Amino acid sequence: MATVFRPRTLVLFVGDILFFVAALFVTLFLRTGELPTEEIFMLHLRPFAILFAVWVVVFFIAGLYESRSIILARRALSSTLLVAQTFNVVIAAVFFYLPLFAIAPKTILFIYLFVSFLLILFWRAVLFPRLGIQKPEPALVVGGRAEVLELAEALAHAPMAPARIAEIIKPGSSPLKARVEEALHKHQARFIIADFGDKEVSSAFPEMYNFMSRGVRFFDALTLYEEVFGRIPLSILNDQWFARNMSRSAHVLYDSVKRLMDITIALPAALLSLVFYPFIILAIKLNDGGPAIISMPRVGEGGHVFNFYKFRSMSGNDKGIYGQDGNSKLHVTRVGKFLRISRLDEIPQLWNLLRGDLSCVGPRPEVPTLVRLYEKEIPYYGVRHLIKPGLSGWAQLYHDNHPHHGSDVGATREKLSYDLYYLKHRSLTLDLVIILKTIKKLLTRSGV
């Protein structure tokens, strides 16, 4: 259903640009108390046009053009827009300090922040849903597995979705084709979202493709699930799936370029971070006199165990190994609390990055004892070790139920579905998106 989303993304993009321009016009009017002349407006529009291009990138990083942002509930729209536009105004303030333009619109930037926020919010929350392109088409869901029902539930409660779930048809005793045909006629459905991984559903569908002559479009439910939720349904995993999607030969060039990118980022960052070492080490020493840098075993690429470095934030070094109840006999120190909040405790991991233990992007490394447990409890868990672990990753951005200390098989199983999504879709473009979104999360203190 990706082709259904693309027109919406394009319309959002064009609308955002138009409302950026409209906000500039309104801001100039509010600043001067009169309609801006063409000369004044163009004088401001030329430099702002450069900023508009940058601001669209900020919107992209904020997730405002993603399929899941468009079709899922928009509860966080206003807060996300406000954060994005605040960043945009800060970028503009820095931009206008450059002596390249005949204007230095310091005052109007503050006015523009509120005007643009209100206009973009009005555009996205009020106007966009009322456009003809946004009118949802009736759709049938054919299947009964948990992931299919979860997808149907999400689409049913998403006002921005391109499809309106008219009926869910589960496999049963009566012929599937007859029930689908009856529902098509009853609801005048345009889409059929089918679970082709269900044997009963897939065996019945060769008889149903004549519905395409009526303008009905078919979509694979689990492919759509993957696109909407950003994770792989674990129910579809089998040897054939891994043979199709986990080929390493297809990523040889990517792996080489990614390693070069890791070094390019890590080397200057590691050297610059040396400035912080004396202050952090002194603070830790003054706090309790213990060692400043500790190492903890972690499982890396190919199951290789490596030493994972951090500034010590606890009263000792328990090697990062916690009991089954998730508790440790150690406690976070006063300095350690600050280091964790600021993420400064992770600075030594830049040397892991340089050594090749880690990559900038990948699944987060786990302790060996938990890896052994999860490999017994979770099928295909070891597949995440086909690539290097990362400082940040797809799961860190989108998995809300992170397992914290100790074993949590349920949360880790769900986390694996995000890791597998990254393994399947990994590319330099996706890595760049993850890096930029990680920076955004760190700056907004929403955690990674």
XYZ file of C-alpha atoms in Angstrom, residues 14 23 37 99 153 164 200 214 217 235 241 246 264 267 289 315 318 373 375 380:
20
model
C 3.996 20.826 -1.047
C 3.668 32.279 7.421
C 5.362 45.232 -0.704
C 26.935 38.224 6.506
C -7.210 -2.223 14.710
C -11.457 2.431 6.192
C -6.305 -21.194 4.068
C -13.820 -4.454 -10.831
C -6.682 -3.733 -5.317
C 4.996 -15.173 12.912
C 12.299 -15.785 4.787
C 19.400 -11.940 4.997
C 35.026 9.257 9.640
C 37.911 9.598 14.834
C 37.536 7.253 44.574
C 29.132 2.334 42.931
C 29.015 -5.503 38.103
C 19.079 -17.266 27.550
C 18.820 -17.860 22.062
C 16.190 -16.817 15.403
